Amino acid sequence: MRRGSPKPVLQLVSIPVLAGVSLGLWAAWLGWDQQRDVHPDGSTTGPYEAWQVIGLVLTLLAPVCWAALRRYNAGAVLGTTVGLTVAAYVDWSDDASGLFMVGVGMVMMGSLVVTAALSAAIASATQDGRQAAVH
């Protein structure tokens, strides 16, 4: 089992790698759907369906957990947050009302909190496992 923290260079490289993965997954799940659905009563929904957002979240779990298990927490947290924030900004920036920045801010804060909590939980679980193996 590896001891100590990962090399600082790998820690830094993990940030743009996870940002790129996050951007790619956003494009794969959400980037192609830009049409709002108009219902018979005139109301609109969308452009994303629930299954698309759930798919994005579930597929993001794999790279975030992979990075956190290898103790690349900067990549897991910052890389994912930057990637999703940039993707949301680019995808939504054509909104004339300017309210898209509220959504971008929510994506940024939500992804930051969730990836930090997940990384901390994985670090705690792996630390507990290491301590149990030593004793």
PDB file of C-alpha atoms in Angstrom:
ATOM      1  CA  MET A   1       0.000   0.000   0.000  1.00  0.00           C
ATOM      2  CA  ARG A   2       1.278   3.453  -0.851  1.00  0.00           C
ATOM      3  CA  ARG A   3       2.360   5.705   1.980  1.00  0.00           C
ATOM      4  CA  GLY A   4       2.434   9.502   2.103  1.00  0.00           C
ATOM      5  CA  SER A   5       0.823  11.876  -0.326  1.00  0.00           C
ATOM      6  CA  PRO A   6       1.096  11.672  -4.111  1.00  0.00           C
ATOM      7  CA  LYS A   7       3.735  13.660  -5.952  1.00  0.00           C
ATOM      8  CA  PRO A   8       2.861  17.368  -6.257  1.00  0.00           C
ATOM      9  CA  VAL A   9       3.201  17.252 -10.053  1.00  0.00           C
ATOM     10  CA  LEU A  10       0.617  14.479 -10.323  1.00  0.00           C
ATOM     11  CA  GLN A  11      -1.630  16.398  -7.926  1.00  0.00           C
ATOM     12  CA  LEU A  12      -1.425  19.440 -10.261  1.00  0.00           C
ATOM     13  CA  VAL A  13      -1.832  17.418 -13.461  1.00  0.00           C
ATOM     14  CA  SER A  14      -4.984  15.834 -12.077  1.00  0.00           C
ATOM     15  CA  ILE A  15      -6.734  19.231 -12.042  1.00  0.00           C
ATOM     16  CA  PRO A  16      -6.814  19.851 -15.833  1.00  0.00           C
ATOM     17  CA  VAL A  17      -7.371  16.133 -16.478  1.00  0.00           C
ATOM     18  CA  LEU A  18     -10.482  16.040 -14.289  1.00  0.00           C
ATOM     19  CA  ALA A  19     -11.614  19.396 -15.707  1.00  0.00           C
ATOM     20  CA  GLY A  20     -11.352  17.966 -19.218  1.00  0.00           C
ATOM     21  CA  VAL A  21     -13.203  14.807 -18.217  1.00  0.00           C
ATOM     22  CA  SER A  22     -15.964  16.917 -16.647  1.00  0.00           C
ATOM     23  CA  LEU A  23     -16.257  19.097 -19.743  1.00  0.00           C
ATOM     24  CA  GLY A  24     -16.421  16.021 -21.953  1.00  0.00           C
ATOM     25  CA  LEU A  25     -19.077  14.355 -19.838  1.00  0.00           C
ATOM     26  CA  TRP A  26     -21.172  17.556 -19.797  1.00  0.00           C
ATOM     27  CA  ALA A  27     -20.955  17.674 -23.597  1.00  0.00           C
ATOM     28  CA  ALA A  28     -21.860  13.992 -23.893  1.00  0.00           C
ATOM     29  CA  TRP A  29     -24.853  14.127 -21.558  1.00  0.00           C
ATOM     30  CA  LEU A  30     -26.142  17.704 -21.809  1.00  0.00           C
ATOM     31  CA  GLY A  31     -24.377  19.551 -24.615  1.00  0.00           C
ATOM     32  CA  TRP A  32     -26.381  18.158 -27.487  1.00  0.00           C
ATOM     33  CA  ASP A  33     -29.842  18.947 -26.057  1.00  0.00           C
ATOM     34  CA  GLN A  34     -30.611  22.635 -26.543  1.00  0.00           C
ATOM     35  CA  GLN A  35     -34.360  22.532 -27.321  1.00  0.00           C
ATOM     36  CA  ARG A  36     -36.993  23.413 -24.765  1.00  0.00           C
ATOM     37  CA  ASP A  37     -40.132  21.265 -24.717  1.00  0.00           C
ATOM     38  CA  VAL A  38     -43.357  23.251 -25.250  1.00  0.00           C
ATOM     39  CA  HIS A  39     -46.412  21.701 -23.618  1.00  0.00           C
ATOM     40  CA  PRO A  40     -50.021  22.078 -24.883  1.00  0.00           C
ATOM     41  CA  ASP A  41     -50.751  24.685 -22.205  1.00  0.00           C
ATOM     42  CA  GLY A  42     -47.878  26.840 -23.486  1.00  0.00           C
ATOM     43  CA  SER A  43     -45.481  26.134 -20.630  1.00  0.00           C
ATOM     44  CA  THR A  44     -41.937  25.066 -21.386  1.00  0.00           C
ATOM     45  CA  THR A  45     -39.491  22.703 -19.724  1.00  0.00           C
ATOM     46  CA  GLY A  46     -35.955  21.697 -20.409  1.00  0.00           C
ATOM     47  CA  PRO A  47     -33.739  21.695 -22.230  1.00  0.00           C
ATOM     48  CA  TYR A  48     -32.492  18.745 -20.162  1.00  0.00           C
ATOM     49  CA  GLU A  49     -34.391  15.688 -19.064  1.00  0.00           C
ATOM     50  CA  ALA A  50     -33.876  14.248 -15.595  1.00  0.00           C
ATOM     51  CA  TRP A  51     -32.207  11.119 -16.989  1.00  0.00           C
ATOM     52  CA  GLN A  52     -29.523  13.260 -18.651  1.00  0.00           C
ATOM     53  CA  VAL A  53     -28.574  15.035 -15.426  1.00  0.00           C
ATOM     54  CA  ILE A  54     -28.674  11.780 -13.448  1.00  0.00           C
ATOM     55  CA  GLY A  55     -26.466  10.167 -16.096  1.00  0.00           C
ATOM     56  CA  LEU A  56     -23.973  13.025 -15.845  1.00  0.00           C
ATOM     57  CA  VAL A  57     -23.814  12.777 -12.055  1.00  0.00           C
ATOM     58  CA  LEU A  58     -23.437   8.997 -12.060  1.00  0.00           C
ATOM     59  CA  THR A  59     -20.703   8.982 -14.700  1.00  0.00           C
ATOM     60  CA  LEU A  60     -18.849  11.773 -12.875  1.00  0.00           C
ATOM     61  CA  LEU A  61     -18.725   9.589  -9.780  1.00  0.00           C
ATOM     62  CA  ALA A  62     -16.209   7.251 -11.418  1.00  0.00           C
ATOM     63  CA  PRO A  63     -13.439   9.793 -12.152  1.00  0.00           C
ATOM     64  CA  VAL A  64     -14.002  11.677  -8.895  1.00  0.00           C
ATOM     65  CA  CYS A  65     -13.800   8.469  -6.836  1.00  0.00           C
ATOM     66  CA  TRP A  66     -10.787   7.295  -8.861  1.00  0.00           C
ATOM     67  CA  ALA A  67      -8.936  10.538  -8.132  1.00  0.00           C
ATOM     68  CA  ALA A  68      -9.956  10.612  -4.472  1.00  0.00           C
ATOM     69  CA  LEU A  69      -8.853   7.008  -3.935  1.00  0.00           C
ATOM     70  CA  ARG A  70      -5.423   7.942  -5.280  1.00  0.00           C
ATOM     71  CA  ARG A  71      -5.425  11.019  -3.040  1.00  0.00           C
ATOM     72  CA  TYR A  72      -5.582  13.452  -5.967  1.00  0.00           C
ATOM     73  CA  ASN A  73      -8.073  15.527  -4.013  1.00  0.00           C
ATOM     74  CA  ALA A  74      -7.225  18.761  -5.819  1.00  0.00           C
ATOM     75  CA  GLY A  75      -8.150  17.151  -9.118  1.00  0.00           C
ATOM     76  CA  ALA A  76     -11.248  15.498  -7.715  1.00  0.00           C
ATOM     77  CA  VAL A  77     -12.567  18.716  -6.194  1.00  0.00           C
ATOM     78  CA  LEU A  78     -11.099  21.625  -8.168  1.00  0.00           C
ATOM     79  CA  GLY A  79     -10.829  19.906 -11.540  1.00  0.00           C
ATOM     80  CA  THR A  80     -14.402  18.671 -11.514  1.00  0.00           C
ATOM     81  CA  THR A  81     -15.731  21.995 -10.238  1.00  0.00           C
ATOM     82  CA  VAL A  82     -13.827  24.021 -12.841  1.00  0.00           C
ATOM     83  CA  GLY A  83     -14.865  21.685 -15.654  1.00  0.00           C
ATOM     84  CA  LEU A  84     -18.554  21.767 -14.783  1.00  0.00           C
ATOM     85  CA  THR A  85     -18.534  25.525 -14.160  1.00  0.00           C
ATOM     86  CA  VAL A  86     -16.892  26.276 -17.507  1.00  0.00           C
ATOM     87  CA  ALA A  87     -19.242  23.870 -19.292  1.00  0.00           C
ATOM     88  CA  ALA A  88     -22.308  25.478 -17.705  1.00  0.00           C
ATOM     89  CA  TYR A  89     -21.059  28.968 -18.554  1.00  0.00           C
ATOM     90  CA  VAL A  90     -20.390  28.096 -22.188  1.00  0.00           C
ATOM     91  CA  ASP A  91     -23.652  26.173 -22.555  1.00  0.00           C
ATOM     92  CA  TRP A  92     -25.860  28.806 -20.950  1.00  0.00           C
ATOM     93  CA  SER A  93     -24.121  32.092 -21.860  1.00  0.00           C
ATOM     94  CA  ASP A  94     -26.480  32.824 -24.751  1.00  0.00           C
ATOM     95  CA  ASP A  95     -29.265  33.602 -22.256  1.00  0.00           C
ATOM     96  CA  ALA A  96     -30.247  37.223 -22.850  1.00  0.00           C
ATOM     97  CA  SER A  97     -31.630  37.753 -19.332  1.00  0.00           C
ATOM     98  CA  GLY A  98     -28.253  37.342 -17.661  1.00  0.00           C
ATOM     99  CA  LEU A  99     -29.785  35.038 -15.073  1.00  0.00           C
ATOM    100  CA  PHE A 100     -27.684  32.183 -16.400  1.00  0.00           C
ATOM    101  CA  MET A 101     -24.949  33.332 -14.024  1.00  0.00           C
ATOM    102  CA  VAL A 102     -27.153  32.339 -11.091  1.00  0.00           C
ATOM    103  CA  GLY A 103     -27.309  28.818 -12.509  1.00  0.00           C
ATOM    104  CA  VAL A 104     -23.571  28.779 -13.194  1.00  0.00           C
ATOM    105  CA  GLY A 105     -22.932  29.854  -9.610  1.00  0.00           C
ATOM    106  CA  MET A 106     -25.209  27.088  -8.347  1.00  0.00           C
ATOM    107  CA  VAL A 107     -23.383  24.505 -10.478  1.00  0.00           C
ATOM    108  CA  MET A 108     -20.066  25.790  -9.136  1.00  0.00           C
ATOM    109  CA  MET A 109     -21.093  25.733  -5.478  1.00  0.00           C
ATOM    110  CA  GLY A 110     -22.946  22.432  -5.736  1.00  0.00           C
ATOM    111  CA  SER A 111     -20.115  20.614  -7.479  1.00  0.00           C
ATOM    112  CA  LEU A 112     -17.558  22.091  -5.057  1.00  0.00           C
ATOM    113  CA  VAL A 113     -19.502  20.982  -1.979  1.00  0.00           C
ATOM    114  CA  VAL A 114     -20.398  17.524  -3.290  1.00  0.00           C
ATOM    115  CA  THR A 115     -16.937  16.649  -4.616  1.00  0.00           C
ATOM    116  CA  ALA A 116     -15.290  17.921  -1.411  1.00  0.00           C
ATOM    117  CA  ALA A 117     -17.653  15.870   0.744  1.00  0.00           C
ATOM    118  CA  LEU A 118     -17.190  12.773  -1.413  1.00  0.00           C
ATOM    119  CA  SER A 119     -13.397  13.155  -1.383  1.00  0.00           C
ATOM    120  CA  ALA A 120     -13.411  13.608   2.397  1.00  0.00           C
ATOM    121  CA  ALA A 121     -15.607  10.539   2.848  1.00  0.00           C
ATOM    122  CA  ILE A 122     -13.323   8.442   0.651  1.00  0.00           C
ATOM    123  CA  ALA A 123     -10.236   9.725   2.473  1.00  0.00           C
ATOM    124  CA  SER A 124     -11.821   8.899   5.816  1.00  0.00           C
ATOM    125  CA  ALA A 125     -12.884   5.429   4.692  1.00  0.00           C
ATOM    126  CA  THR A 126      -9.472   4.590   3.243  1.00  0.00           C
ATOM    127  CA  GLN A 127      -7.738   5.969   6.344  1.00  0.00           C
ATOM    128  CA  ASP A 128      -9.947   3.816   8.580  1.00  0.00           C
ATOM    129  CA  GLY A 129      -9.128   0.806   6.418  1.00  0.00           C
ATOM    130  CA  ARG A 130      -5.396   1.489   6.650  1.00  0.00           C
ATOM    131  CA  GLN A 131      -5.564   1.869  10.431  1.00  0.00           C
ATOM    132  CA  ALA A 132      -7.475  -1.394  10.781  1.00  0.00           C
ATOM    133  CA  ALA A 133      -4.898  -3.191   8.624  1.00  0.00           C
ATOM    134  CA  VAL A 134      -2.024  -1.872  10.777  1.00  0.00           C
ATOM    135  CA  HIS A 135      -3.608  -2.943  14.093  1.00  0.00           C
TER     136      HIS A 135
END
